[in-house]
Tab-separated table of C-alpha atoms and ligand atoms in Angstrom:
chain	number	residue	atom	x	y	z
A	1	UNK	CA	20.939	-3.290	-13.313
A	2	UNK	CA	21.967	-0.268	-11.329
A	3	UNK	CA	24.782	2.141	-12.118
A	4	UNK	CA	26.149	3.617	-8.895
A	5	UNK	CA	27.807	6.997	-9.322
A	6	UNK	CA	30.120	8.891	-7.039
A	7	UNK	CA	28.404	11.058	-4.395
A	8	UNK	CA	27.947	14.541	-5.830
A	9	UNK	CA	28.567	13.409	-9.421
A	10	UNK	CA	28.112	16.404	-11.755
A	11	UNK	CA	24.839	16.533	-13.668
A	12	UNK	CA	26.721	16.287	-16.965
A	13	UNK	CA	28.182	12.894	-15.940
A	14	UNK	CA	24.738	11.600	-14.950
A	15	UNK	CA	23.306	12.811	-18.261
A	16	UNK	CA	26.095	11.053	-20.130
A	17	UNK	CA	25.324	7.741	-18.402
A	18	UNK	CA	21.620	8.172	-19.220
A	19	UNK	CA	22.442	8.916	-22.870
A	20	UNK	CA	24.659	5.826	-23.233
A	21	UNK	CA	22.023	3.570	-21.635
A	22	UNK	CA	19.388	4.954	-24.019
A	23	UNK	CA	21.702	4.524	-26.984
A	24	UNK	CA	22.017	0.875	-25.995
A	25	UNK	CA	18.218	0.624	-26.323
A	26	UNK	CA	17.264	0.499	-22.633
A	27	UNK	CA	15.375	2.837	-20.326
A	28	UNK	CA	17.312	4.907	-17.744
A	29	UNK	CA	15.988	6.102	-14.368
A	30	UNK	CA	18.272	8.569	-12.577
A	31	UNK	CA	17.785	8.378	-8.801
A	32	UNK	CA	19.488	11.062	-6.773
A	33	UNK	CA	19.798	9.783	-3.181
A	34	UNK	CA	21.130	10.974	0.148
A	35	UNK	CA	24.102	8.585	0.067
A	36	UNK	CA	24.693	8.093	-3.636
A	37	UNK	CA	23.427	8.917	-7.080
A	38	UNK	CA	22.329	5.916	-9.064
A	39	UNK	CA	20.908	5.310	-12.503
A	40	UNK	CA	18.662	2.276	-12.917
A	41	UNK	CA	18.494	0.392	-16.194
A	42	UNK	CA	15.182	-1.134	-17.220
A	43	UNK	CA	13.903	-2.862	-20.319
A	44	UNK	CA	16.666	-5.470	-20.437
A	45	UNK	CA	15.648	-9.133	-20.455
A	46	UNK	CA	19.074	-10.496	-19.731
A	47	UNK	CA	22.434	-9.193	-18.593
A	48	UNK	CA	23.526	-5.870	-20.012
A	49	UNK	CA	27.081	-5.542	-21.317
A	50	UNK	CA	28.318	-3.167	-18.643
A	51	UNK	CA	31.759	-2.464	-20.169
A	52	UNK	CA	30.757	0.742	-21.918
A	53	UNK	CA	29.039	2.155	-18.844
A	54	UNK	CA	31.742	1.203	-16.335
A	55	UNK	CA	34.263	3.346	-18.182
A	56	UNK	CA	32.213	6.546	-17.979
A	57	UNK	CA	33.232	9.395	-15.625
A	58	UNK	CA	31.878	9.276	-12.022
A	59	UNK	CA	30.718	5.650	-12.343
A	60	UNK	CA	31.783	3.767	-9.218
A	61	UNK	CA	30.128	0.395	-9.552
A	62	UNK	CA	27.527	-1.626	-11.443
A	63	UNK	CA	25.050	-3.716	-9.455
A	64	UNK	CA	23.249	-6.562	-11.206
A	65	UNK	CA	19.765	-6.817	-9.652
A	66	UNK	CA	19.207	-10.513	-9.127
A	67	UNK	CA	15.463	-10.428	-8.367
A	68	UNK	CA	12.824	-10.566	-11.118
A	69	UNK	CA	11.396	-7.334	-9.702
A	70	UNK	CA	13.796	-4.436	-10.047
A	71	UNK	CA	12.640	-1.030	-8.901
A	72	UNK	CA	10.857	-2.376	-5.821
A	73	UNK	CA	13.877	-4.370	-4.662
A	74	UNK	CA	16.252	-3.526	-1.842
A	75	UNK	CA	19.119	-3.961	-4.281
A	76	UNK	CA	17.709	-1.068	-6.302
A	77	UNK	CA	17.204	1.186	-3.309
A	78	UNK	CA	18.518	0.531	0.149
A	79	UNK	CA	16.753	3.249	2.154
A	80	UNK	CA	13.119	2.602	3.114
A	81	UNK	CA	10.609	4.466	0.949
A	82	UNK	CA	8.260	6.672	2.909
A	83	UNK	CA	4.834	7.049	1.332
A	84	UNK	CA	2.840	10.090	2.438
A	85	UNK	CA	-0.884	9.980	1.680
A	86	UNK	CA	-1.767	13.306	3.346
A	87	UNK	CA	0.080	15.856	5.489
A	88	UNK	CA	1.322	14.046	8.597
A	89	UNK	CA	0.232	10.575	7.423
A	90	UNK	CA	3.279	8.636	6.237
A	91	UNK	CA	3.994	4.930	5.956
A	92	UNK	CA	7.501	3.483	6.139
A	93	UNK	CA	9.026	5.747	8.777
A	94	UNK	CA	9.057	5.448	12.568
A	95	UNK	CA	5.331	6.077	12.883
A	96	UNK	CA	2.683	3.395	12.465
A	97	UNK	CA	-0.517	5.027	11.160
A	98	UNK	CA	-3.845	3.255	11.552
A	99	UNK	CA	-6.406	3.272	8.724
A	100	UNK	CA	-9.852	2.403	10.060
A	101	UNK	CA	-13.450	2.365	8.925
A	102	UNK	CA	-16.210	0.136	7.642
A	103	UNK	CA	-15.843	-2.383	4.850
A	104	UNK	CA	-18.361	-0.407	2.738
A	105	UNK	CA	-19.687	3.116	2.634
A	106	UNK	CA	-23.404	2.607	3.332
A	107	UNK	CA	-24.769	6.122	3.950
A	108	UNK	CA	-23.466	9.600	4.658
A	109	UNK	CA	-24.445	9.342	8.327
A	110	UNK	CA	-22.708	5.963	8.688
A	111	UNK	CA	-19.414	7.036	7.120
A	112	UNK	CA	-19.281	10.363	8.979
A	113	UNK	CA	-19.947	8.572	12.256
A	114	UNK	CA	-17.228	6.017	11.462
A	115	UNK	CA	-14.794	8.825	10.614
A	116	UNK	CA	-15.492	10.572	13.915
A	117	UNK	CA	-15.006	7.385	15.924
A	118	UNK	CA	-11.793	6.580	14.052
A	119	UNK	CA	-10.421	10.109	14.460
A	120	UNK	CA	-11.368	10.377	18.142
A	121	UNK	CA	-9.623	7.089	18.884
A	122	UNK	CA	-6.452	8.322	17.152
A	123	UNK	CA	-6.613	6.737	13.686
A	124	UNK	CA	-4.823	8.588	10.880
A	125	UNK	CA	-7.013	7.743	7.878
A	126	UNK	CA	-10.516	6.550	7.027
A	127	UNK	CA	-11.251	3.470	4.926
A	128	UNK	CA	-14.542	2.472	3.309
A	129	UNK	CA	-15.320	0.903	-0.044
A	130	UNK	CA	-17.547	2.617	-2.603
A	131	UNK	CA	-16.755	0.057	-5.314
A	132	UNK	CA	-17.011	-3.371	-3.719
A	133	UNK	CA	-15.602	-6.596	-5.157
A	134	UNK	CA	-18.158	-9.120	-3.860
A	135	UNK	CA	-18.022	-12.876	-4.396
A	136	UNK	CA	-21.717	-12.892	-5.319
A	137	UNK	CA	-23.288	-10.563	-7.887
A	138	UNK	CA	-26.383	-10.477	-5.644
A	139	UNK	CA	-24.521	-9.011	-2.658
A	140	UNK	CA	-24.300	-5.266	-1.988
A	141	UNK	CA	-21.979	-3.839	-4.658
A	142	UNK	CA	-21.248	-0.467	-3.070
A	143	UNK	CA	-22.625	3.010	-3.712
A	144	UNK	CA	-20.127	3.907	-6.451
A	145	UNK	CA	-19.641	7.610	-7.154
A	146	UNK	CA	-22.253	8.524	-4.523
A	147	UNK	CA	-20.150	6.607	-1.996
A	148	UNK	CA	-17.026	8.533	-3.006
A	149	UNK	CA	-18.918	11.789	-2.462
A	150	UNK	CA	-19.930	10.605	1.010
A	151	UNK	CA	-16.285	9.855	1.792
A	152	UNK	CA	-15.389	13.388	0.717
A	153	UNK	CA	-18.105	14.723	3.048
A	154	UNK	CA	-16.631	12.640	5.881
A	155	UNK	CA	-13.177	14.087	5.163
A	156	UNK	CA	-14.610	17.618	5.195
A	157	UNK	CA	-16.273	16.933	8.544
A	158	UNK	CA	-13.350	15.240	10.264
A	159	UNK	CA	-10.149	16.011	8.360
A	160	UNK	CA	-9.489	12.295	7.903
A	161	UNK	CA	-7.737	11.363	4.636
A	162	UNK	CA	-9.456	8.644	2.619
A	163	UNK	CA	-8.284	5.237	1.409
A	164	UNK	CA	-10.761	3.516	-0.912
A	165	UNK	CA	-10.767	0.772	-3.511
A	166	UNK	CA	-10.853	1.018	-7.290
A	167	UNK	CA	-11.799	-2.009	-9.382
A	168	UNK	CA	-11.364	-0.751	-12.943
A	169	UNK	CA	-9.814	2.063	-14.971
A	170	UNK	CA	-12.792	4.381	-14.759
A	171	UNK	CA	-13.089	3.733	-11.000
A	172	UNK	CA	-9.375	4.410	-10.571
A	173	UNK	CA	-9.710	7.848	-12.138
A	174	UNK	CA	-12.725	8.625	-9.955
A	175	UNK	CA	-10.987	7.390	-6.814
A	176	UNK	CA	-7.880	9.453	-7.687
A	177	UNK	CA	-10.088	12.545	-8.024
A	178	UNK	CA	-11.856	12.062	-4.706
A	179	UNK	CA	-9.573	10.111	-2.372
A	180	UNK	CA	-6.053	10.389	-0.936
A	181	UNK	CA	-4.976	6.818	-1.620
A	182	UNK	CA	-6.200	4.240	-4.155
A	183	UNK	CA	-6.661	0.729	-2.776
A	184	UNK	CA	-6.162	-2.175	-5.165
A	185	UNK	CA	-7.899	-5.182	-3.659
A	186	UNK	CA	-6.699	-8.757	-3.344
A	187	UNK	CA	-8.853	-9.864	-6.287
A	188	UNK	CA	-7.246	-7.293	-8.558
A	189	UNK	CA	-3.634	-7.681	-7.468
A	190	UNK	CA	-2.859	-9.291	-10.802
A	191	UNK	CA	-5.095	-7.104	-12.954
A	192	UNK	CA	-2.107	-5.798	-14.866
A	193	UNK	CA	-3.967	-3.235	-16.940
A	194	UNK	CA	-5.418	-1.714	-13.752
A	195	UNK	CA	-1.944	-1.720	-12.169
A	196	UNK	CA	-0.596	0.178	-15.181
A	197	UNK	CA	-3.456	2.663	-14.947
A	198	UNK	CA	-2.806	3.470	-11.287
A	199	UNK	CA	0.910	3.595	-12.103
A	200	UNK	CA	0.139	6.585	-14.321
A	201	UNK	CA	-2.038	8.373	-11.759
A	202	UNK	CA	-0.649	10.866	-9.325
A	203	UNK	CA	-1.954	9.215	-6.148
A	204	UNK	CA	-0.423	6.804	-3.642
A	205	UNK	CA	-1.561	3.202	-4.059
A	206	UNK	CA	-2.262	0.629	-1.352
A	207	UNK	CA	-1.727	-2.744	-3.040
A	208	UNK	CA	-3.224	-5.769	-1.264
A	209	UNK	CA	-1.739	-9.216	-1.596
A	210	UNK	CA	-3.863	-11.586	-3.651
A	211	UNK	CA	-5.362	-14.480	-1.705
A	212	UNK	CA	-3.231	-16.999	-3.608
A	213	UNK	CA	-0.264	-14.780	-4.387
A	214	UNK	CA	3.322	-15.432	-3.389
A	215	UNK	CA	5.460	-12.623	-2.001
A	216	UNK	CA	7.264	-12.548	-5.338
A	217	UNK	CA	3.906	-12.164	-7.162
A	218	UNK	CA	3.045	-9.257	-4.862
A	219	UNK	CA	6.353	-7.514	-5.500
A	220	UNK	CA	6.072	-8.064	-9.261
A	221	UNK	CA	2.622	-6.469	-9.180
A	222	UNK	CA	4.073	-3.489	-7.324
A	223	UNK	CA	6.775	-3.357	-10.013
A	224	UNK	CA	4.048	-2.722	-12.620
A	225	UNK	CA	3.002	0.420	-10.722
A	226	UNK	CA	6.557	1.684	-10.230
A	227	UNK	CA	7.490	0.916	-13.820
A	228	UNK	CA	4.764	3.342	-14.955
A	229	UNK	CA	6.267	6.096	-12.823
A	230	UNK	CA	4.301	5.941	-9.563
A	231	UNK	CA	6.719	5.138	-6.740
A	232	UNK	CA	4.203	5.731	-3.953
A	233	UNK	CA	3.138	2.170	-3.251
A	234	UNK	CA	2.182	0.731	0.130
A	235	UNK	CA	1.970	-3.063	0.197
A	236	UNK	CA	-0.628	-4.846	2.325
A	237	UNK	CA	-0.680	-8.339	3.811
A	238	UNK	CA	-4.325	-9.471	4.140
A	239	UNK	CA	-4.100	-13.228	4.515
A	240	UNK	CA	-4.029	-16.084	2.040
A	241	UNK	CA	-6.446	-18.932	1.343
A	242	UNK	CA	-5.644	-22.217	2.987
A	243	UNK	CA	-7.252	-25.540	3.823
A	244	UNK	CA	-8.581	-24.683	7.264
A	245	UNK	CA	-12.092	-23.192	7.347
A	246	UNK	CA	-11.611	-22.161	10.992
A	247	UNK	CA	-10.616	-18.714	9.751
A	248	UNK	CA	-11.539	-16.826	6.572
A	249	UNK	CA	-7.900	-16.505	5.527
A	250	UNK	CA	-4.567	-17.418	7.046
A	251	UNK	CA	-2.887	-14.216	8.113
A	252	UNK	CA	0.755	-14.418	7.029
A	253	UNK	CA	2.803	-12.554	9.615
A	254	UNK	CA	6.076	-13.599	8.007
A	255	UNK	CA	5.155	-11.524	4.952
A	256	UNK	CA	6.075	-8.416	6.952
A	257	UNK	CA	9.754	-9.160	7.703
A	258	UNK	CA	10.086	-10.963	4.349
A	259	UNK	CA	8.945	-7.912	2.405
A	260	UNK	CA	11.148	-5.646	4.515
A	261	UNK	CA	14.127	-7.779	3.548
A	262	UNK	CA	13.316	-7.871	-0.155
A	263	UNK	CA	11.886	-4.421	-0.796
A	264	UNK	CA	12.229	-0.801	0.298
A	265	UNK	CA	8.442	-0.296	0.085
A	266	UNK	CA	6.361	-0.025	3.259
A	267	UNK	CA	4.007	-2.865	4.176
A	268	UNK	CA	0.855	-2.562	6.262
A	269	UNK	CA	-1.248	-5.385	7.688
A	270	UNK	CA	-4.982	-5.991	7.420
A	271	UNK	CA	-5.913	-8.367	10.237
A	272	UNK	CA	-9.634	-7.952	9.439
A	273	UNK	CA	-9.587	-9.766	6.087
A	274	UNK	CA	-6.574	-11.697	7.361
A	275	UNK	CA	-8.733	-13.518	9.887
A	276	UNK	CA	-12.383	-12.752	9.119
A	277	UNK	CA	-13.286	-12.916	12.799
A	278	UNK	CA	-13.635	-9.901	15.053
A	279	UNK	CA	-12.057	-11.626	18.047
A	280	UNK	CA	-8.970	-12.578	16.045
A	281	UNK	CA	-8.430	-9.047	14.749
A	282	UNK	CA	-7.036	-7.578	17.953
A	283	UNK	CA	-4.345	-10.195	18.675
A	284	UNK	CA	-3.251	-10.258	15.027
A	285	UNK	CA	-3.101	-6.451	14.855
A	286	UNK	CA	-0.849	-6.443	17.928
A	287	UNK	CA	1.308	-9.171	16.401
A	288	UNK	CA	1.598	-7.298	13.100
A	289	UNK	CA	2.841	-4.136	14.789
A	290	UNK	CA	5.294	-6.230	16.810
A	291	UNK	CA	6.502	-7.851	13.568
A	292	UNK	CA	7.270	-4.435	12.109
A	293	UNK	CA	4.176	-3.547	10.061
A	294	UNK	CA	4.309	0.048	8.841
A	295	UNK	CA	0.604	0.544	9.484
A	296	UNK	CA	-2.655	-1.294	10.171
A	297	UNK	CA	-5.775	-1.340	8.004
A	298	UNK	CA	-8.728	-2.387	10.112
A	299	UNK	CA	-12.488	-2.644	9.665
A	300	UNK	CA	-14.557	-0.881	12.302
A	301	UNK	CA	-18.261	-0.108	11.974
A	302	UNK	CA	-20.451	2.136	14.156
A	303	UNK	CA	-22.965	-0.756	14.228
A	304	UNK	CA	-21.315	-3.964	12.980
A	305	UNK	CA	-24.545	-5.942	13.395
A	306	UNK	CA	-26.127	-3.823	10.672
A	307	UNK	CA	-23.148	-3.826	8.290
A	308	UNK	CA	-23.912	-4.545	4.629
A	309	UNK	CA	-20.560	-6.329	4.226
A	310	UNK	CA	-17.972	-7.941	6.512
A	311	UNK	CA	-19.919	-7.305	9.739
A	312	UNK	CA	-18.475	-10.412	11.425
A	313	UNK	CA	-14.929	-9.087	11.186
A	314	UNK	CA	-15.736	-5.431	11.926
A	315	UNK	CA	-14.750	-4.157	15.344
A	316	UNK	CA	-17.275	-2.455	17.606
A	317	UNK	CA	-16.279	1.154	18.315
A	318	UNK	CA	-15.335	0.318	21.918
A	319	UNK	CA	-13.113	-2.537	20.730
A	320	UNK	CA	-11.407	-0.175	18.323
A	321	UNK	CA	-10.685	2.311	21.098
A	322	UNK	CA	-9.173	-0.523	23.165
A	323	UNK	CA	-7.139	-1.740	20.196
A	324	UNK	CA	-5.640	1.708	19.638
A	325	UNK	CA	-4.513	1.796	23.255
A	326	UNK	CA	-2.894	-1.618	22.911
A	327	UNK	CA	-1.173	-0.739	19.645
A	328	UNK	CA	0.371	2.345	21.221
A	329	UNK	CA	1.961	0.071	23.836
A	330	UNK	CA	3.225	-2.479	21.294
A	331	UNK	CA	4.652	0.231	19.022
A	332	UNK	CA	6.514	1.896	21.848
A	333	UNK	CA	7.974	-1.471	22.918
A	334	UNK	CA	9.761	-1.683	19.558
A	335	UNK	CA	10.825	1.953	19.379
A	336	UNK	CA	7.979	3.141	17.159
A	337	UNK	CA	4.874	5.184	17.819
A	338	UNK	CA	1.388	5.847	16.556
A	339	UNK	CA	1.001	9.333	15.014
A	340	UNK	CA	-0.460	12.006	17.277
A	341	UNK	CA	-4.281	12.036	17.097
A	342	UNK	CA	-5.784	14.395	14.508
A	343	UNK	CA	-8.039	17.073	15.841
A	344	UNK	CA	-10.162	18.906	13.386
B	1	LIG	C1	-11.619	-4.646	1.624
B	1	LIG	O1	-10.611	-4.029	2.022
B	1	LIG	O2	-12.786	-4.390	1.995
B	1	LIG	C2	-11.428	-5.795	0.705
B	1	LIG	C3	-12.365	-6.158	-0.173
B	1	LIG	O3	-10.256	-6.420	0.910
B	1	LIG	P1	-9.518	-7.596	0.071
B	1	LIG	O4	-9.307	-7.041	-1.302
B	1	LIG	O5	-8.249	-7.788	0.837
B	1	LIG	O6	-10.409	-8.794	0.102
B	2	LIG	MN1	-14.119	-5.861	3.726
């Protein structure tokens, strides 16, 4: 439930509403906004008896949030949330930043080279996993803390902010210390204790859709992070499992406008895991920007043929340069733009 208060309501009136909500045994979240001041009520399983609150000074209206997720819903907040992961790199506004890099950090030379290629082509952030969730325990598991240190070296060399995955609580703390944005992978989208942990950390979170998760599941997982106090969540569509082995996953383009209708959070698209095939990545990236994606997460490797993970879906550097050019055109066709290239 949301208590809407008159624009410019005095602080004392807002405090009074908060106090009454707390007296009733619920949690209160004051949200000063450009258009209105609102106080959200959480911790209620059913309908709250609004009578007492409606009568308080400066209260204009009570909105009953109909969705199971509250704080991530459009009913809760109408304006889009803009999530900034580093100076000049924001998701959810007019700009469409591109996050690019290899699936895994493999060596310092590899990740620095990838960062340079990404930066020179105009990407805004570097990706690369140090903690890798692999289907087989015998596959390359990532370099762990050493990999995070290599990412930091790449950021020092190129100025590129870092997005990298955390798989457990300890990893989340390490990633928060070293990186600019914590990625929660598809396999951990419903790891609720991990979601609570990153909800308490002071770092933006990129939350990927689970491979068998509904849109509602995705938004409820984001709700876990917001409910712990971290409102900086970027959602990510990365394809869902289906019956057709022709592609690794079925990339769900409709997730983008659906999420925009249901939530104020930004959503980016990952056409690399969404398709699993290098030649499908470019058309799906173009389509995602056309559909309104707030950013693209894409795998690109200096030498995809030597990649230790996801080589088949990693773009060659020249393909990435071409893709960036195409995405600039698609973005401008819908009144958006790619951020200006970083030069360090
Ligand atoms: C990745 O980004 O490399 C990754 C493992 O993605 P997902 O969690 O979407 O499978
Ligand atoms: Mn990958």
